[in-house]
Amino acid sequence: MHVSRRTLLKASTAATVMAGIGAPLVARAQQAEFSYKFANNLPDTHPINVRGREMAAAIKQETGGRVDIQLFPSSQLGSDTDTLSQLRSGGVEFFTLSGLILATLVPAASINGIGFAFPDYPAVWKAMDGDLGAFIRREITKANLVVMDKIWDNGFRQTTSSTRPINTPEDFKGFKIRVPVSPLWTSMFKAFGASPASINFNEVYSALQTKIVEGQENPLALISTAKLFEVQRYCSLTNHMWDGYWFLANRRAWERLPADVRTIVAKNVNAAAVKAREDTEKLNAGLQSELAGKGLVFNQPDLKPFRETLRQAGFYAEWKAKYGDEAWSILERSAGKLT
Ligand code: X2X
């Protein structure tokens, strides 16, 4: 059972009243040597937070209570772009962030989000646990952040809307769609002729509810856990990109941990990432009927014309030039020929 510090303090205050001065020692003994914050933008019920809590408990136990990781789900410490600044300054020690948003700081980190690059999950894990992931992590390290080896799954992204389903690339024309704060996302939806608006995830529900935008795109696990189905009518299985979360650490906070403690933390974070991948993948595969039951109307568009539209708009050529030949050839080696 998890006992939060607040519960413990409350209990010890009560105990002090009843039993005198012995009890506060219990609270003092619980003060961890390293008390670190782990922030993310996901609902408490999302696999990343469920596995994240297990991970924190295992780390606390294996370090004999020296490391206490507190979770802050649902952007409680600020939007993604705010939290990235706090991570860099050291106000937040751990943060899971989409590589595509991290690209505002590390441009190469968005490369796995290139439209229609990966056909399926096996191709994703081969790339992200292989050369492509290693390349991205080197770039992240150059930006003076610490990154764990295993990326956490967000998933293949689907398009939802309150106004119309997306059946063909033409349906995107003029479509007011929320995208995360990331040049790649904006560029891709502009290539479709849509009107993308960059909005952090913590404002997405209300942006959809108040119809500031017509639609958004996210994996089914998030459409479900963030209850976006309450404010959307259609869900088009566009599978247009795969997106994942890098587990990042502030470098000074990481280096304050003794080497043996770092080993325990990294081992547990990576193990939790792998477990959360399985949970999220299952949710993304199995949620369609549940969401249909809640009123979302699904359609499966033919995806070939979408990729062709991007090609004709010069999207692949433009991003190949931005990432450079080396990065692009690593992507194509794992994902297949794109240009
Ligand atoms: O902001 C989003 O849409 C989300 C939750 O999928 C990401 O973190 C990229």
Coordinates of C-alpha atoms and ligand atoms in Angstrom, one line a residue:
M1 CA 0.0 0.0 0.0
H2 CA 1.2 3.5 -0.8
V3 CA 1.3 5.9 2.0
S4 CA 1.8 9.5 0.9
R5 CA 3.9 11.8 3.0
R6 CA 0.8 13.9 3.8
T7 CA -1.1 10.9 5.1
L8 CA 1.9 9.9 7.1
L9 CA 2.3 13.4 8.6
K10 CA -1.4 13.5 9.4
A11 CA -1.1 10.2 11.1
S12 CA 2.0 11.2 13.0
T13 CA 0.4 14.5 14.2
A14 CA -2.5 12.5 15.5
A15 CA -0.1 10.0 17.1
T16 CA 1.8 12.9 18.7
V17 CA -1.3 14.2 20.3
M18 CA -2.1 10.8 21.6
A19 CA 1.3 9.4 22.4
G20 CA 3.6 12.3 23.0
I21 CA 6.8 13.1 21.2
G22 CA 7.9 9.7 19.9
A23 CA 5.8 9.6 16.8
P24 CA 7.3 12.4 14.7
L25 CA 10.5 10.4 14.4
V26 CA 8.5 8.1 12.1
A27 CA 7.8 10.9 9.7
R28 CA 11.5 12.1 9.9
A29 CA 12.8 8.6 9.1
Q30 CA 10.5 8.6 6.0
Q31 CA 12.2 11.7 4.5
A32 CA 13.9 10.4 1.4
E33 CA 17.5 11.5 0.5
F34 CA 16.4 12.2 -3.1
S35 CA 12.8 13.4 -3.5
Y36 CA 12.2 13.8 -7.2
K37 CA 9.2 14.9 -9.3
F38 CA 8.0 13.0 -12.3
A39 CA 5.7 15.2 -14.5
N40 CA 3.6 14.1 -17.5
N41 CA 0.6 15.3 -19.5
L42 CA -1.4 12.0 -19.2
P43 CA -4.5 11.2 -17.2
D44 CA -3.9 9.3 -14.0
T45 CA -5.5 6.2 -15.5
H46 CA -3.2 6.0 -18.5
P47 CA -0.8 3.0 -18.5
I48 CA 2.2 5.4 -18.2
N49 CA 0.9 6.6 -14.8
V50 CA -0.2 3.2 -13.7
R51 CA 3.2 1.7 -14.5
G52 CA 4.9 4.9 -13.4
R53 CA 3.5 4.4 -9.9
E54 CA 4.6 0.8 -9.7
M55 CA 8.0 1.9 -10.9
A56 CA 8.3 4.6 -8.2
A57 CA 7.3 2.0 -5.6
A58 CA 9.9 -0.5 -6.8
I59 CA 12.6 2.2 -6.9
K60 CA 11.8 3.3 -3.4
Q61 CA 12.0 -0.3 -2.1
E62 CA 15.1 -1.2 -4.0
T63 CA 17.0 1.9 -2.9
G64 CA 15.9 1.3 0.8
G65 CA 13.8 4.5 0.7
R66 CA 16.6 6.8 -0.5
V67 CA 14.7 7.7 -3.7
D68 CA 11.2 8.9 -3.6
I69 CA 9.6 9.7 -6.9
Q70 CA 6.3 11.6 -6.8
L71 CA 4.1 11.5 -9.9
F72 CA 2.4 14.6 -11.2
P73 CA 0.0 13.5 -14.0
S74 CA -2.4 15.6 -16.1
S75 CA 0.0 18.5 -16.6
Q76 CA -0.4 19.4 -12.9
L77 CA 3.0 21.2 -13.0
G78 CA 2.2 23.1 -16.2
S79 CA 1.8 22.5 -20.0
D80 CA 4.3 20.4 -21.9
T81 CA 6.2 23.5 -23.1
D82 CA 6.3 24.9 -19.6
T83 CA 7.4 21.6 -18.1
L84 CA 10.2 21.3 -20.6
S85 CA 11.6 24.6 -19.3
Q86 CA 11.3 23.4 -15.7
L87 CA 13.1 20.2 -16.6
R88 CA 15.9 22.1 -18.1
S89 CA 16.2 24.5 -15.1
G90 CA 15.9 21.7 -12.5
G91 CA 12.5 22.6 -11.1
V92 CA 11.3 19.2 -12.3
E93 CA 13.6 16.2 -12.2
F94 CA 11.8 13.7 -14.5
F95 CA 9.5 14.3 -17.4
T96 CA 8.0 12.1 -20.2
L97 CA 7.7 14.1 -23.3
S98 CA 6.7 13.3 -26.9
G99 CA 9.8 13.4 -29.2
L100 CA 7.8 15.6 -31.5
I101 CA 7.4 18.3 -28.9
L102 CA 11.0 17.8 -27.6
A103 CA 11.9 18.7 -31.2
T104 CA 11.4 22.4 -30.3
L105 CA 14.7 21.9 -28.5
V106 CA 16.2 18.9 -30.3
P107 CA 15.1 19.0 -33.9
A108 CA 16.0 15.4 -34.8
A109 CA 13.7 14.1 -32.0
S110 CA 10.6 14.4 -34.2
I111 CA 11.8 12.1 -37.0
N112 CA 9.8 9.0 -35.9
G113 CA 6.6 11.1 -36.4
I114 CA 7.1 11.5 -40.1
G115 CA 3.7 10.8 -41.7
F116 CA 3.0 7.1 -42.5
A117 CA 6.6 6.0 -41.8
F118 CA 5.8 2.9 -39.7
P119 CA 3.4 0.2 -40.9
D120 CA 3.0 -1.5 -37.5
Y121 CA 4.3 -1.8 -33.9
P122 CA 7.0 -4.4 -34.6
A123 CA 8.5 -1.9 -37.1
V124 CA 8.3 0.8 -34.4
W125 CA 10.1 -1.1 -31.7
K126 CA 12.8 -2.4 -34.1
A127 CA 13.6 1.2 -35.0
M128 CA 13.2 2.8 -31.6
D129 CA 15.1 0.1 -29.7
G130 CA 17.6 0.0 -32.6
D131 CA 19.5 2.5 -34.7
L132 CA 16.9 5.2 -35.0
G133 CA 16.3 5.4 -31.3
A134 CA 20.0 5.4 -30.6
F135 CA 20.5 8.3 -33.0
I136 CA 17.7 10.3 -31.4
R137 CA 19.1 9.7 -27.9
R138 CA 22.5 10.9 -29.0
E139 CA 21.0 14.1 -30.2
I140 CA 19.0 14.5 -26.9
T141 CA 22.2 14.0 -24.9
K142 CA 23.9 16.7 -26.9
A143 CA 21.2 19.1 -25.6
N144 CA 22.4 18.3 -22.1
L145 CA 19.4 16.3 -21.0
V146 CA 19.5 12.7 -19.7
V147 CA 17.3 10.2 -21.6
M148 CA 16.5 6.6 -20.7
D149 CA 16.9 3.9 -23.3
K150 CA 13.4 2.7 -23.7
I151 CA 10.8 5.0 -25.2
W152 CA 7.3 4.8 -23.8
D153 CA 4.4 4.2 -26.2
N154 CA 1.8 6.8 -27.0
G155 CA 0.7 5.1 -30.1
F156 CA -0.5 5.4 -33.7
R157 CA -2.6 8.5 -34.0
Q158 CA -6.2 8.7 -35.2
T159 CA -8.2 11.8 -36.1
T160 CA -11.4 12.8 -34.3
S161 CA -13.8 15.5 -35.2
S162 CA -17.1 17.1 -34.1
T163 CA -18.1 18.1 -37.6
R164 CA -17.3 15.4 -40.2
P165 CA -15.4 12.2 -40.6
I166 CA -12.1 12.2 -42.6
N167 CA -12.5 9.7 -45.5
T168 CA -10.1 11.2 -48.1
P169 CA -7.2 13.7 -47.9
E170 CA -9.7 16.3 -49.4
D171 CA -11.7 16.1 -46.1
F172 CA -8.7 17.7 -44.3
K173 CA -9.0 20.9 -46.5
G174 CA -9.8 23.8 -44.2
F175 CA -10.3 21.4 -41.2
K176 CA -9.6 23.3 -38.0
I177 CA -7.5 20.8 -36.1
R178 CA -5.6 21.0 -32.8
V179 CA -2.0 19.8 -33.0
P180 CA 0.6 19.6 -30.3
V181 CA 3.2 22.4 -30.2
S182 CA 5.6 21.0 -32.8
P183 CA 6.8 22.2 -36.2
L184 CA 6.4 18.7 -37.7
W185 CA 2.8 18.4 -36.8
T186 CA 1.9 21.9 -38.1
S187 CA 3.8 21.2 -41.3
M188 CA 2.1 17.8 -41.9
F189 CA -1.5 19.2 -41.5
K190 CA -0.7 22.2 -43.6
A191 CA 0.5 19.8 -46.3
F192 CA -3.0 18.3 -46.2
G193 CA -4.5 21.8 -46.6
A194 CA -5.9 21.8 -43.0
S195 CA -5.7 24.7 -40.5
P196 CA -3.7 23.4 -37.6
A197 CA -3.7 25.2 -34.3
S198 CA -0.8 24.5 -31.8
I199 CA -2.3 23.9 -28.4
N200 CA -0.8 22.1 -25.4
F201 CA -2.6 18.9 -24.3
N202 CA -3.9 20.4 -21.0
E203 CA -6.1 22.7 -23.1
V204 CA -7.4 20.2 -25.7
Y205 CA -10.6 19.1 -24.0
S206 CA -11.8 22.7 -23.5
A207 CA -10.7 23.7 -27.0
L208 CA -12.8 20.9 -28.4
Q209 CA -15.7 21.6 -26.1
T210 CA -15.9 25.3 -26.9
K211 CA -15.3 24.5 -30.7
I212 CA -12.2 26.6 -30.9
V213 CA -11.1 23.7 -33.1
E214 CA -13.2 21.0 -34.9
G215 CA -10.9 18.1 -34.3
Q216 CA -7.7 16.7 -32.9
E217 CA -5.6 13.5 -33.4
N218 CA -4.4 11.1 -30.7
P219 CA -4.2 7.3 -30.1
L220 CA -7.4 5.6 -28.9
A221 CA -5.8 5.0 -25.4
L222 CA -5.8 8.8 -24.9
I223 CA -9.1 9.5 -26.6
S224 CA -10.5 7.1 -24.0
T225 CA -8.5 8.0 -20.8
A226 CA -8.7 11.8 -21.5
K227 CA -12.5 11.4 -22.3
L228 CA -12.2 13.2 -25.6
F229 CA -15.1 11.1 -26.9
E230 CA -17.4 13.3 -24.7
V231 CA -16.6 16.3 -27.0
Q232 CA -16.1 14.6 -30.4
R233 CA -18.4 12.7 -32.7
Y234 CA -16.3 11.0 -35.4
C235 CA -13.1 9.0 -35.2
S236 CA -11.3 8.3 -38.5
L237 CA -8.6 5.6 -38.3
T238 CA -6.0 7.6 -40.1
N239 CA -3.0 5.9 -38.4
H240 CA -1.0 8.8 -39.7
M241 CA 2.0 8.7 -37.3
W242 CA 3.5 6.8 -34.4
D243 CA 4.4 8.9 -31.4
G244 CA 6.1 8.0 -28.1
Y245 CA 7.4 9.6 -24.9
W246 CA 11.1 9.8 -24.0
F247 CA 11.7 9.6 -20.3
L248 CA 13.9 12.6 -19.6
A249 CA 15.9 13.7 -16.5
N250 CA 17.5 16.9 -15.5
R251 CA 21.2 16.3 -15.8
R252 CA 22.3 17.8 -12.5
A253 CA 19.6 15.9 -10.6
W254 CA 20.6 12.7 -12.3
E255 CA 24.2 13.2 -11.5
R256 CA 23.5 13.9 -7.8
L257 CA 22.4 10.2 -7.6
P258 CA 25.2 7.8 -6.7
A259 CA 26.1 5.4 -9.5
D260 CA 24.5 2.4 -7.9
V261 CA 21.3 4.3 -7.3
R262 CA 21.3 5.5 -11.0
T263 CA 21.5 1.9 -12.1
I264 CA 18.5 0.9 -10.0
V265 CA 16.4 3.9 -11.3
A266 CA 17.3 3.3 -14.9
K267 CA 16.6 -0.4 -14.7
N268 CA 13.1 0.2 -13.2
V269 CA 12.2 3.0 -15.6
N270 CA 13.1 1.0 -18.6
A271 CA 11.3 -2.1 -17.3
A272 CA 8.2 0.0 -16.6
A273 CA 8.4 1.5 -20.1
V274 CA 8.3 -2.0 -21.6
K275 CA 5.3 -3.0 -19.5
A276 CA 3.4 0.2 -20.3
R277 CA 4.1 -0.5 -24.0
E278 CA 2.2 -3.8 -23.7
D279 CA -0.7 -2.1 -21.9
T280 CA -1.0 0.8 -24.3
E281 CA -0.7 -1.3 -27.4
K282 CA -3.6 -3.5 -26.1
L283 CA -5.7 -0.5 -25.3
N284 CA -5.0 1.0 -28.8
A285 CA -6.0 -2.3 -30.4
G286 CA -9.0 -3.0 -28.3
L287 CA -10.8 0.2 -27.5
Q288 CA -12.7 0.8 -30.8
S289 CA -15.9 -1.1 -29.8
E290 CA -15.9 0.5 -26.3
L291 CA -15.6 4.0 -27.8
A292 CA -18.2 3.2 -30.4
G293 CA -20.5 2.2 -27.5
K294 CA -19.9 5.7 -26.1
G295 CA -21.1 7.3 -29.3
L296 CA -18.0 7.8 -31.4
V297 CA -18.7 7.0 -35.1
F298 CA -15.7 5.2 -36.6
N299 CA -14.5 4.9 -40.2
Q300 CA -11.5 3.4 -41.9
P301 CA -10.2 5.5 -44.8
D302 CA -7.9 4.1 -47.5
L303 CA -4.5 5.5 -46.4
K304 CA -2.6 5.4 -49.7
P305 CA -4.0 8.7 -51.0
F306 CA -3.0 10.4 -47.8
R307 CA 0.6 9.4 -48.2
E308 CA 0.5 10.4 -51.9
T309 CA -0.9 13.8 -51.0
L310 CA 2.0 14.4 -48.6
R311 CA 4.5 13.3 -51.3
Q312 CA 2.9 15.6 -53.9
A313 CA 2.9 18.5 -51.4
G314 CA 6.7 18.0 -51.0
F315 CA 6.4 17.1 -47.4
Y316 CA 8.9 14.2 -47.4
A317 CA 11.4 16.1 -49.5
E318 CA 11.2 19.1 -47.2
W319 CA 11.8 17.1 -44.0
K320 CA 14.5 15.0 -45.6
A321 CA 16.4 18.2 -46.2
K322 CA 15.7 19.4 -42.7
Y323 CA 16.9 16.2 -40.9
G324 CA 19.8 15.6 -43.3
D325 CA 20.8 12.5 -45.3
E326 CA 22.3 10.6 -42.4
A327 CA 19.1 10.7 -40.2
W328 CA 16.8 10.1 -43.2
S329 CA 18.7 7.0 -44.3
I330 CA 18.5 5.6 -40.7
L331 CA 14.7 6.2 -40.8
E332 CA 14.3 4.6 -44.2
R333 CA 16.4 1.6 -43.2
S334 CA 13.9 0.8 -40.4
A335 CA 10.7 2.1 -42.0
G336 CA 11.1 1.5 -45.7
K337 CA 11.6 4.0 -48.6
L338 CA 9.7 7.3 -48.2
T339 CA 10.8 9.6 -50.9
Ligands
X2X1 O1 -0.4 16.4 -26.8 C1 -0.8 15.3 -27.3 O2 -1.7 15.2 -28.2 C2 -0.2 14.0 -26.7 C3 -0.8 13.8 -25.3 O3 -0.5 12.9 -27.5 C4 1.3 14.2 -26.7 O4 1.8 14.3 -25.6 C5 2.0 14.3 -27.9

